[in-house]
C-alpha cells in the first residue's frame, strides 16, 4: 500500500504544478475511487473534515505555507505505487485533472458525502474548524454509488 506522500508525488509528476488545495482534492478523489474500484485503501493516512473540504493532515504537513507545488516538492517515491494504484490515480487525473481547485473543492462538499457526514458528526458549522476523520465506509459507499451511476 502506498502512502499519501507517494500518491501526491505521483500526482505532481503526472499533472503538476498545481495548488496545494488541488493536490489535496485530487488525493481525496483518488483515494475514494480506488476504494470503490479495488475495495482497498489507497494509503493508510486519514482525511479530516476541515472547513474547506477533506484534508489529509500528513500531506498538509508537507506543504504547509506553500501555495503552488511541483514535482519533487513532496517527499514521496512515486515509483513505489503498484500498477493498480497508478491506474486509479490516472483515471482520476484524466477525468478531474482539468478541474480547478475550487471546482474540486465544491465537488468534495456534496451534502450527502463523507466530508459533510464527518462535519455533521462533529457538529461543525460552516467555516468552523474540525479534525473529525472521514470514515472509510462512508467514502466507499459514496464513491461506490458514483461508480454505479456512471456504468
Tab-separated table of N, CA and C in Angstrom:
chain	number	residue	atom	x	y	z
A	1	UNK	N	0.853	-1.190	0.000
A	1	UNK	CA	0.000	0.000	0.000
A	1	UNK	C	0.887	1.238	0.000
A	2	UNK	N	0.482	2.174	-0.812
A	2	UNK	CA	1.210	3.431	-0.931
A	2	UNK	C	1.000	4.299	0.309
A	3	UNK	N	1.720	5.398	0.370
A	3	UNK	CA	1.478	6.422	1.386
A	3	UNK	C	0.877	7.635	0.672
A	4	UNK	N	0.268	8.521	1.425
A	4	UNK	CA	-0.297	9.734	0.829
A	4	UNK	C	0.805	10.562	0.164
A	5	UNK	N	2.015	10.482	0.680
A	5	UNK	CA	3.144	11.227	0.111
A	5	UNK	C	3.525	10.673	-1.264
A	6	UNK	N	3.507	9.345	-1.396
A	6	UNK	CA	3.822	8.726	-2.689
A	6	UNK	C	2.744	9.048	-3.721
A	7	UNK	N	1.483	9.023	-3.287
A	7	UNK	CA	0.378	9.368	-4.178
A	7	UNK	C	0.503	10.826	-4.621
A	8	UNK	N	0.767	11.720	-3.677
A	8	UNK	CA	0.916	13.143	-4.004
A	8	UNK	C	2.099	13.365	-4.955
A	9	UNK	N	3.203	12.687	-4.714
A	9	UNK	CA	4.367	12.813	-5.598
A	9	UNK	C	4.015	12.354	-7.006
A	10	UNK	N	3.241	11.284	-7.121
A	10	UNK	CA	2.824	10.772	-8.428
A	10	UNK	C	1.901	11.770	-9.127
A	11	UNK	N	0.931	12.320	-8.396
A	11	UNK	CA	0.011	13.309	-8.969
A	11	UNK	C	0.789	14.509	-9.490
A	12	UNK	N	1.745	14.988	-8.720
A	12	UNK	CA	2.536	16.145	-9.147
A	12	UNK	C	3.408	15.812	-10.357
A	13	UNK	N	3.936	14.610	-10.385
A	13	UNK	CA	4.760	14.184	-11.515
A	13	UNK	C	3.927	14.143	-12.797
A	14	UNK	N	2.703	13.637	-12.692
A	14	UNK	CA	1.838	13.473	-13.853
A	14	UNK	C	1.128	14.761	-14.275
A	15	UNK	N	0.725	15.592	-13.292
A	15	UNK	CA	-0.171	16.710	-13.594
A	15	UNK	C	0.265	18.049	-13.017
A	16	UNK	N	1.424	18.104	-12.349
A	16	UNK	CA	1.840	19.344	-11.713
A	16	UNK	C	2.339	20.358	-12.719
A	17	UNK	N	2.635	21.566	-12.294
A	17	UNK	CA	2.423	22.111	-10.944
A	17	UNK	C	0.949	22.439	-10.692
A	18	UNK	N	0.606	22.541	-9.405
A	18	UNK	CA	-0.764	22.846	-9.008
A	18	UNK	C	-0.772	23.409	-7.599
A	19	UNK	N	-1.922	23.943	-7.230
A	19	UNK	CA	-2.054	24.477	-5.880
A	19	UNK	C	-2.111	23.334	-4.873
A	20	UNK	N	-1.744	23.647	-3.650
A	20	UNK	CA	-1.806	22.651	-2.572
A	20	UNK	C	-3.238	22.169	-2.382
A	21	UNK	N	-4.208	23.071	-2.532
A	21	UNK	CA	-5.610	22.694	-2.382
A	21	UNK	C	-6.017	21.684	-3.461
A	22	UNK	N	-5.609	21.917	-4.682
A	22	UNK	CA	-5.941	20.988	-5.765
A	22	UNK	C	-5.292	19.633	-5.515
A	23	UNK	N	-4.058	19.627	-5.056
A	23	UNK	CA	-3.372	18.373	-4.749
A	23	UNK	C	-4.128	17.591	-3.685
A	24	UNK	N	-4.570	18.263	-2.629
A	24	UNK	CA	-5.339	17.595	-1.572
A	24	UNK	C	-6.610	16.960	-2.140
A	25	UNK	N	-7.321	17.709	-2.986
A	25	UNK	CA	-8.584	17.205	-3.519
A	25	UNK	C	-8.352	16.055	-4.494
A	26	UNK	N	-7.314	16.136	-5.323
A	26	UNK	CA	-7.029	15.024	-6.229
A	26	UNK	C	-6.614	13.773	-5.448
A	27	UNK	N	-5.897	13.954	-4.355
A	27	UNK	CA	-5.552	12.811	-3.499
A	27	UNK	C	-6.824	12.202	-2.894
A	28	UNK	N	-7.754	13.057	-2.488
A	28	UNK	CA	-9.027	12.590	-1.922
A	28	UNK	C	-9.842	11.805	-2.956
A	29	UNK	N	-10.003	12.364	-4.151
A	29	UNK	CA	-10.775	11.668	-5.177
A	29	UNK	C	-10.080	10.377	-5.605
A	30	UNK	N	-8.759	10.381	-5.673
A	30	UNK	CA	-8.025	9.154	-5.991
A	30	UNK	C	-8.274	8.095	-4.926
A	31	UNK	N	-8.234	8.515	-3.677
A	31	UNK	CA	-8.489	7.596	-2.555
A	31	UNK	C	-9.903	7.022	-2.662
A	32	UNK	N	-10.888	7.888	-2.850
A	32	UNK	CA	-12.278	7.453	-2.890
A	32	UNK	C	-12.567	6.501	-4.030
A	33	UNK	N	-12.109	6.849	-5.220
A	33	UNK	CA	-12.372	5.982	-6.366
A	33	UNK	C	-11.592	4.672	-6.261
A	34	UNK	N	-10.363	4.724	-5.780
A	34	UNK	CA	-9.597	3.483	-5.603
A	34	UNK	C	-10.314	2.564	-4.617
A	35	UNK	N	-10.827	3.124	-3.543
A	35	UNK	CA	-11.569	2.344	-2.553
A	35	UNK	C	-12.793	1.698	-3.201
A	36	UNK	N	-13.500	2.433	-4.046
A	36	UNK	CA	-14.691	1.903	-4.719
A	36	UNK	C	-14.333	0.842	-5.766
A	37	UNK	N	-13.280	1.090	-6.543
A	37	UNK	CA	-12.919	0.178	-7.626
A	37	UNK	C	-12.199	-1.075	-7.139
A	38	UNK	N	-11.300	-0.901	-6.189
A	38	UNK	CA	-10.427	-2.006	-5.770
A	38	UNK	C	-10.803	-2.610	-4.419
A	39	UNK	N	-11.730	-1.969	-3.722
A	39	UNK	CA	-12.154	-2.409	-2.389
A	39	UNK	C	-10.969	-2.465	-1.415
A	40	UNK	N	-10.071	-1.498	-1.576
A	40	UNK	CA	-8.943	-1.369	-0.658
A	40	UNK	C	-8.497	0.084	-0.603
A	41	UNK	N	-7.922	0.439	0.531
A	41	UNK	CA	-7.438	1.802	0.716
A	41	UNK	C	-6.250	2.063	-0.205
A	42	UNK	N	-6.137	3.286	-0.662
A	42	UNK	CA	-5.001	3.685	-1.499
A	42	UNK	C	-3.790	3.984	-0.627
A	43	UNK	N	-4.037	4.507	0.565
A	43	UNK	CA	-2.980	4.799	1.535
A	43	UNK	C	-3.599	4.794	2.932
A	44	UNK	N	-2.780	4.625	3.965
A	44	UNK	CA	-3.323	4.500	5.323
A	44	UNK	C	-3.662	5.816	6.024
A	45	UNK	N	-3.108	6.928	5.567
A	45	UNK	CA	-3.332	8.204	6.241
A	45	UNK	C	-4.774	8.654	6.039
A	46	UNK	N	-5.422	9.125	7.107
A	46	UNK	CA	-6.834	9.523	7.007
A	46	UNK	C	-7.015	10.937	6.475
A	47	UNK	N	-8.237	11.201	6.056
A	47	UNK	CA	-8.682	12.548	5.724
A	47	UNK	C	-9.508	13.072	6.887
A	48	UNK	N	-9.422	14.380	7.107
A	48	UNK	CA	-10.224	15.031	8.132
A	48	UNK	C	-11.150	16.046	7.460
A	49	UNK	N	-12.264	16.334	8.132
A	49	UNK	CA	-13.290	17.239	7.598
A	49	UNK	C	-12.970	18.685	7.969
A	50	UNK	N	-11.958	19.251	7.339
A	50	UNK	CA	-11.578	20.630	7.595
A	50	UNK	C	-12.614	21.564	6.974
A	51	UNK	N	-12.545	22.822	7.309
A	51	UNK	CA	-13.546	23.799	6.870
A	51	UNK	C	-13.660	23.885	5.347
A	52	UNK	N	-12.541	23.751	4.643
A	52	UNK	CA	-12.559	23.881	3.183
A	52	UNK	C	-12.549	22.551	2.446
A	53	UNK	N	-12.936	21.484	3.132
A	53	UNK	CA	-13.028	20.183	2.480
A	53	UNK	C	-12.138	19.147	3.129
A	54	UNK	N	-12.123	17.956	2.532
A	54	UNK	CA	-11.290	16.885	3.070
A	54	UNK	C	-9.811	17.218	2.931
A	55	UNK	N	-9.070	17.004	4.011
A	55	UNK	CA	-7.624	17.261	4.019
A	55	UNK	C	-6.939	16.089	4.705
A	56	UNK	N	-5.864	15.611	4.106
A	56	UNK	CA	-5.004	14.614	4.735
A	56	UNK	C	-3.939	15.387	5.519
A	57	UNK	N	-4.045	15.428	6.851
A	57	UNK	CA	-3.089	16.221	7.637
A	57	UNK	C	-1.625	15.834	7.401
A	58	UNK	N	-1.369	14.555	7.141
A	58	UNK	CA	0.010	14.132	6.891
A	58	UNK	C	0.561	14.795	5.632
A	59	UNK	N	-0.282	14.948	4.616
A	59	UNK	CA	0.135	15.634	3.396
A	59	UNK	C	0.231	17.135	3.638
A	60	UNK	N	-0.714	17.681	4.383
A	60	UNK	CA	-0.692	19.114	4.698
A	60	UNK	C	0.620	19.499	5.383
A	61	UNK	N	1.118	18.627	6.254
A	61	UNK	CA	2.380	18.904	6.951
A	61	UNK	C	3.530	19.062	5.960
A	62	UNK	N	3.431	18.403	4.803
A	62	UNK	CA	4.471	18.500	3.772
A	62	UNK	C	4.426	19.804	2.987
A	63	UNK	N	3.241	20.389	2.857
A	63	UNK	CA	3.141	21.575	2.000
A	63	UNK	C	2.674	22.824	2.738
A	64	UNK	N	2.540	22.749	4.030
A	64	UNK	CA	2.052	23.894	4.803
A	64	UNK	C	2.847	25.159	4.461
A	65	UNK	N	2.102	26.235	4.210
A	65	UNK	CA	2.735	27.517	3.917
A	65	UNK	C	3.096	27.721	2.459
A	66	UNK	N	2.876	26.715	1.625
A	66	UNK	CA	3.177	26.853	0.191
A	66	UNK	C	1.871	26.781	-0.596
A	67	UNK	N	1.761	27.621	-1.590
A	67	UNK	CA	0.548	27.642	-2.399
A	67	UNK	C	0.671	26.725	-3.619
A	68	UNK	N	1.748	26.863	-4.366
A	68	UNK	CA	1.938	26.074	-5.584
A	68	UNK	C	3.001	25.016	-5.360
A	69	UNK	N	2.691	23.808	-5.845
A	69	UNK	CA	3.602	22.680	-5.694
A	69	UNK	C	3.939	22.093	-7.056
A	70	UNK	N	5.162	21.620	-7.176
A	70	UNK	CA	5.637	20.997	-8.418
A	70	UNK	C	6.217	19.631	-8.094
A	71	UNK	N	6.486	18.866	-9.134
A	71	UNK	CA	7.125	17.561	-8.951
A	71	UNK	C	8.408	17.751	-8.148
A	72	UNK	N	8.619	16.919	-7.174
A	72	UNK	CA	9.794	16.994	-6.321
A	72	UNK	C	9.578	17.769	-5.031
A	73	UNK	N	8.442	18.480	-4.920
A	73	UNK	CA	8.176	19.260	-3.708
A	73	UNK	C	7.656	18.419	-2.548
A	74	UNK	N	7.138	17.238	-2.838
A	74	UNK	CA	6.626	16.330	-1.804
A	74	UNK	C	7.588	15.169	-1.706
A	75	UNK	N	7.989	14.856	-0.499
A	75	UNK	CA	8.941	13.776	-0.268
A	75	UNK	C	8.208	12.434	-0.311
A	76	UNK	N	8.128	11.866	-1.496
A	76	UNK	CA	7.489	10.575	-1.686
A	76	UNK	C	7.990	9.945	-2.960
A	77	UNK	N	8.091	8.624	-2.954
A	77	UNK	CA	8.598	7.892	-4.109
A	77	UNK	C	7.430	7.435	-4.968
A	78	UNK	N	7.183	8.131	-6.067
A	78	UNK	CA	6.063	7.780	-6.937
A	78	UNK	C	6.243	6.405	-7.580
A	79	UNK	N	7.457	5.923	-7.626
A	79	UNK	CA	7.720	4.593	-8.196
A	79	UNK	C	7.312	3.461	-7.249
A	80	UNK	N	6.994	3.794	-6.013
A	80	UNK	CA	6.585	2.779	-5.044
A	80	UNK	C	5.138	2.326	-5.241
A	81	UNK	N	4.393	3.036	-6.091
A	81	UNK	CA	2.998	2.691	-6.330
A	81	UNK	C	2.875	1.433	-7.184
A	82	UNK	N	1.832	0.640	-6.907
A	82	UNK	CA	1.563	-0.536	-7.724
A	82	UNK	C	0.885	-0.106	-9.031
A	83	UNK	N	0.794	-1.010	-9.968
A	83	UNK	CA	0.123	-0.728	-11.227
A	83	UNK	C	-1.338	-0.352	-10.987
A	84	UNK	N	-2.029	-1.084	-10.106
A	84	UNK	CA	-3.436	-0.781	-9.804
A	84	UNK	C	-3.588	0.597	-9.177
A	85	UNK	N	-2.671	0.960	-8.284
A	85	UNK	CA	-2.723	2.280	-7.647
A	85	UNK	C	-2.532	3.378	-8.689
A	86	UNK	N	-1.550	3.199	-9.563
A	86	UNK	CA	-1.311	4.184	-10.624
A	86	UNK	C	-2.507	4.285	-11.558
A	87	UNK	N	-3.116	3.141	-11.884
A	87	UNK	CA	-4.282	3.146	-12.768
A	87	UNK	C	-5.420	3.965	-12.179
A	88	UNK	N	-5.696	3.771	-10.896
A	88	UNK	CA	-6.772	4.522	-10.248
A	88	UNK	C	-6.495	6.021	-10.294
A	89	UNK	N	-5.277	6.398	-9.961
A	89	UNK	CA	-4.905	7.815	-9.967
A	89	UNK	C	-4.976	8.369	-11.386
A	90	UNK	N	-4.496	7.599	-12.364
A	90	UNK	CA	-4.514	8.048	-13.750
A	90	UNK	C	-5.935	8.327	-14.234
A	91	UNK	N	-6.879	7.462	-13.878
A	91	UNK	CA	-8.269	7.670	-14.303
A	91	UNK	C	-8.827	8.936	-13.664
A	92	UNK	N	-8.519	9.164	-12.396
A	92	UNK	CA	-8.969	10.386	-11.721
A	92	UNK	C	-8.352	11.609	-12.404
A	93	UNK	N	-7.071	11.558	-12.692
A	93	UNK	CA	-6.418	12.702	-13.349
A	93	UNK	C	-6.981	12.951	-14.751
A	94	UNK	N	-7.281	11.878	-15.488
A	94	UNK	CA	-7.859	12.031	-16.821
A	94	UNK	C	-9.227	12.703	-16.756
A	95	UNK	N	-9.998	12.392	-15.731
A	95	UNK	CA	-11.369	12.884	-15.639
A	95	UNK	C	-11.528	14.155	-14.815
A	96	UNK	N	-10.639	14.379	-13.860
A	96	UNK	CA	-10.774	15.527	-12.966
A	96	UNK	C	-9.574	16.472	-12.979
A	97	UNK	N	-8.517	16.081	-13.640
A	97	UNK	CA	-7.289	16.872	-13.627
A	97	UNK	C	-7.431	18.275	-14.189
A	98	UNK	N	-8.401	18.488	-15.073
A	98	UNK	CA	-8.606	19.817	-15.654
A	98	UNK	C	-9.488	20.705	-14.796
A	99	UNK	N	-10.067	20.150	-13.743
A	99	UNK	CA	-10.903	20.950	-12.845
A	99	UNK	C	-10.014	21.867	-12.013
A	100	UNK	N	-10.546	23.013	-11.653
A	100	UNK	CA	-9.817	23.929	-10.777
A	100	UNK	C	-9.891	23.422	-9.341
A	101	UNK	N	-9.039	23.965	-8.500
A	101	UNK	CA	-9.071	23.611	-7.079
A	101	UNK	C	-10.445	23.921	-6.495
A	102	UNK	N	-11.019	25.047	-6.903
A	102	UNK	CA	-12.334	25.439	-6.396
A	102	UNK	C	-13.419	24.459	-6.848
A	103	UNK	N	-13.385	24.047	-8.108
A	103	UNK	CA	-14.373	23.074	-8.608
A	103	UNK	C	-14.246	21.738	-7.878
A	104	UNK	N	-13.027	21.295	-7.641
A	104	UNK	CA	-12.817	20.044	-6.916
A	104	UNK	C	-13.285	20.167	-5.473
A	105	UNK	N	-13.035	21.319	-4.879
A	105	UNK	CA	-13.480	21.552	-3.510
A	105	UNK	C	-14.998	21.499	-3.434
A	106	UNK	N	-15.663	22.170	-4.370
A	106	UNK	CA	-17.132	22.146	-4.409
A	106	UNK	C	-17.639	20.716	-4.548
A	107	UNK	N	-17.008	19.925	-5.406
A	107	UNK	CA	-17.426	18.542	-5.627
A	107	UNK	C	-17.229	17.682	-4.380
A	108	UNK	N	-16.257	18.027	-3.562
A	108	UNK	CA	-15.991	17.246	-2.342
A	108	UNK	C	-16.927	17.619	-1.200
A	109	UNK	N	-17.732	18.663	-1.381
A	109	UNK	CA	-18.619	19.164	-0.331
A	109	UNK	C	-20.059	18.694	-0.492
A	110	UNK	N	-20.287	17.660	-1.251
A	110	UNK	CA	-21.648	17.192	-1.512
A	110	UNK	C	-22.403	16.975	-0.208
A	111	UNK	N	-23.665	17.391	-0.178
A	111	UNK	CA	-24.462	17.362	1.058
A	111	UNK	C	-24.647	15.951	1.617
A	112	UNK	N	-24.542	14.923	0.770
A	112	UNK	CA	-24.668	13.547	1.250
A	112	UNK	C	-23.319	12.838	1.283
A	113	UNK	N	-22.252	13.585	1.131
A	113	UNK	CA	-20.934	12.983	1.015
A	113	UNK	C	-20.223	12.774	2.340
A	114	UNK	N	-19.106	12.073	2.311
A	114	UNK	CA	-18.340	11.739	3.517
A	114	UNK	C	-17.846	12.951	4.300
A	115	UNK	N	-17.455	14.020	3.585
A	115	UNK	CA	-16.980	15.229	4.262
A	115	UNK	C	-18.104	15.839	5.085
A	116	UNK	N	-19.289	15.973	4.486
A	116	UNK	CA	-20.421	16.559	5.207
A	116	UNK	C	-20.856	15.667	6.364
A	117	UNK	N	-20.814	14.364	6.174
A	117	UNK	CA	-21.182	13.436	7.250
A	117	UNK	C	-20.247	13.612	8.446
A	118	UNK	N	-18.959	13.763	8.171
A	118	UNK	CA	-17.990	13.957	9.256
A	118	UNK	C	-18.210	15.309	9.928
A	119	UNK	N	-18.491	16.336	9.147
A	119	UNK	CA	-18.762	17.661	9.722
A	119	UNK	C	-20.013	17.600	10.597
A	120	UNK	N	-21.033	16.883	10.146
A	120	UNK	CA	-22.258	16.740	10.933
A	120	UNK	C	-21.982	15.999	12.241
A	121	UNK	N	-21.191	14.923	12.187
A	121	UNK	CA	-20.836	14.177	13.410
A	121	UNK	C	-20.142	15.076	14.415
A	122	UNK	N	-19.297	15.972	13.904
A	122	UNK	CA	-18.519	16.869	14.773
A	122	UNK	C	-19.335	18.072	15.239
A	123	UNK	N	-20.484	18.290	14.617
A	123	UNK	CA	-21.274	19.481	14.938
A	123	UNK	C	-20.610	20.756	14.446
A	124	UNK	N	-19.791	20.643	13.399
A	124	UNK	CA	-19.051	21.796	12.870
A	124	UNK	C	-19.931	22.615	11.936
A	125	UNK	N	-19.988	23.906	12.187
A	125	UNK	CA	-20.729	24.826	11.322
A	125	UNK	C	-19.836	25.293	10.176
A	126	UNK	N	-20.438	25.991	9.209
A	126	UNK	CA	-19.678	26.497	8.070
A	126	UNK	C	-18.442	27.262	8.540
A	127	UNK	N	-17.321	26.969	7.897
A	127	UNK	CA	-16.025	27.619	8.134
A	127	UNK	C	-15.470	27.400	9.537
A	128	UNK	N	-16.089	26.527	10.314
A	128	UNK	CA	-15.591	26.204	11.652
A	128	UNK	C	-14.581	25.059	11.542
A	129	UNK	N	-13.544	25.124	12.346
A	129	UNK	CA	-12.519	24.086	12.331
A	129	UNK	C	-13.077	22.750	12.811
A	130	UNK	N	-12.571	21.679	12.224
A	130	UNK	CA	-12.919	20.325	12.638
A	130	UNK	C	-11.787	19.396	12.249
A	131	UNK	N	-11.476	18.466	13.114
A	131	UNK	CA	-10.494	17.441	12.761
A	131	UNK	C	-11.141	16.052	12.769
A	132	UNK	N	-12.470	16.039	12.625
A	132	UNK	CA	-13.210	14.773	12.544
A	132	UNK	C	-12.744	13.999	11.309
A	133	UNK	N	-12.406	12.727	11.498
A	133	UNK	CA	-11.950	11.905	10.381
A	133	UNK	C	-13.116	11.426	9.528
A	134	UNK	N	-12.890	11.396	8.221
A	134	UNK	CA	-13.849	10.790	7.318
A	134	UNK	C	-13.732	9.284	7.475
A	135	UNK	N	-14.854	8.599	7.481
A	135	UNK	CA	-14.869	7.143	7.665
A	135	UNK	C	-14.768	6.437	6.313
A	136	UNK	N	-13.922	5.396	6.286
A	136	UNK	CA	-13.753	4.641	5.042
A	136	UNK	C	-15.070	4.069	4.539
A	137	UNK	N	-15.935	3.611	5.452
A	137	UNK	CA	-17.201	3.038	4.993
A	137	UNK	C	-18.074	4.102	4.320
A	138	UNK	N	-18.021	5.335	4.814
A	138	UNK	CA	-18.775	6.423	4.179
A	138	UNK	C	-18.177	6.769	2.812
A	139	UNK	N	-16.865	6.789	2.737
A	139	UNK	CA	-16.186	7.078	1.473
A	139	UNK	C	-16.494	5.976	0.463
A	140	UNK	N	-16.407	4.722	0.886
A	140	UNK	CA	-16.675	3.591	-0.012
A	140	UNK	C	-18.117	3.619	-0.513
A	141	UNK	N	-19.059	3.884	0.373
A	141	UNK	CA	-20.471	3.938	-0.039
A	141	UNK	C	-20.705	5.071	-1.034
A	142	UNK	N	-20.168	6.243	-0.737
A	142	UNK	CA	-20.378	7.416	-1.588
A	142	UNK	C	-19.765	7.211	-2.977
A	143	UNK	N	-18.503	6.835	-3.024
A	143	UNK	CA	-17.833	6.665	-4.309
A	143	UNK	C	-18.353	5.426	-5.037
A	144	UNK	N	-18.741	4.395	-4.289
A	144	UNK	CA	-19.357	3.217	-4.907
A	144	UNK	C	-20.635	3.583	-5.633
A	145	UNK	N	-21.448	4.464	-5.031
A	145	UNK	CA	-22.687	4.915	-5.677
A	145	UNK	C	-22.370	5.743	-6.924
A	146	UNK	N	-21.326	6.570	-6.863
A	146	UNK	CA	-20.937	7.359	-8.037
A	146	UNK	C	-20.506	6.432	-9.191
A	147	UNK	N	-19.750	5.413	-8.854
A	147	UNK	CA	-19.293	4.458	-9.866
A	147	UNK	C	-20.490	3.712	-10.469
A	148	UNK	N	-21.427	3.303	-9.626
A	148	UNK	CA	-22.600	2.552	-10.097
A	148	UNK	C	-23.458	3.391	-11.039
A	149	UNK	N	-23.584	4.689	-10.763
A	149	UNK	CA	-24.420	5.537	-11.625
A	149	UNK	C	-23.736	5.882	-12.939
A	150	UNK	N	-22.413	5.723	-13.004
A	150	UNK	CA	-21.702	6.072	-14.234
A	150	UNK	C	-21.542	4.862	-15.168
A	151	UNK	N	-21.941	3.710	-14.696
A	151	UNK	CA	-21.788	2.497	-15.541
A	151	UNK	C	-22.946	2.300	-16.482
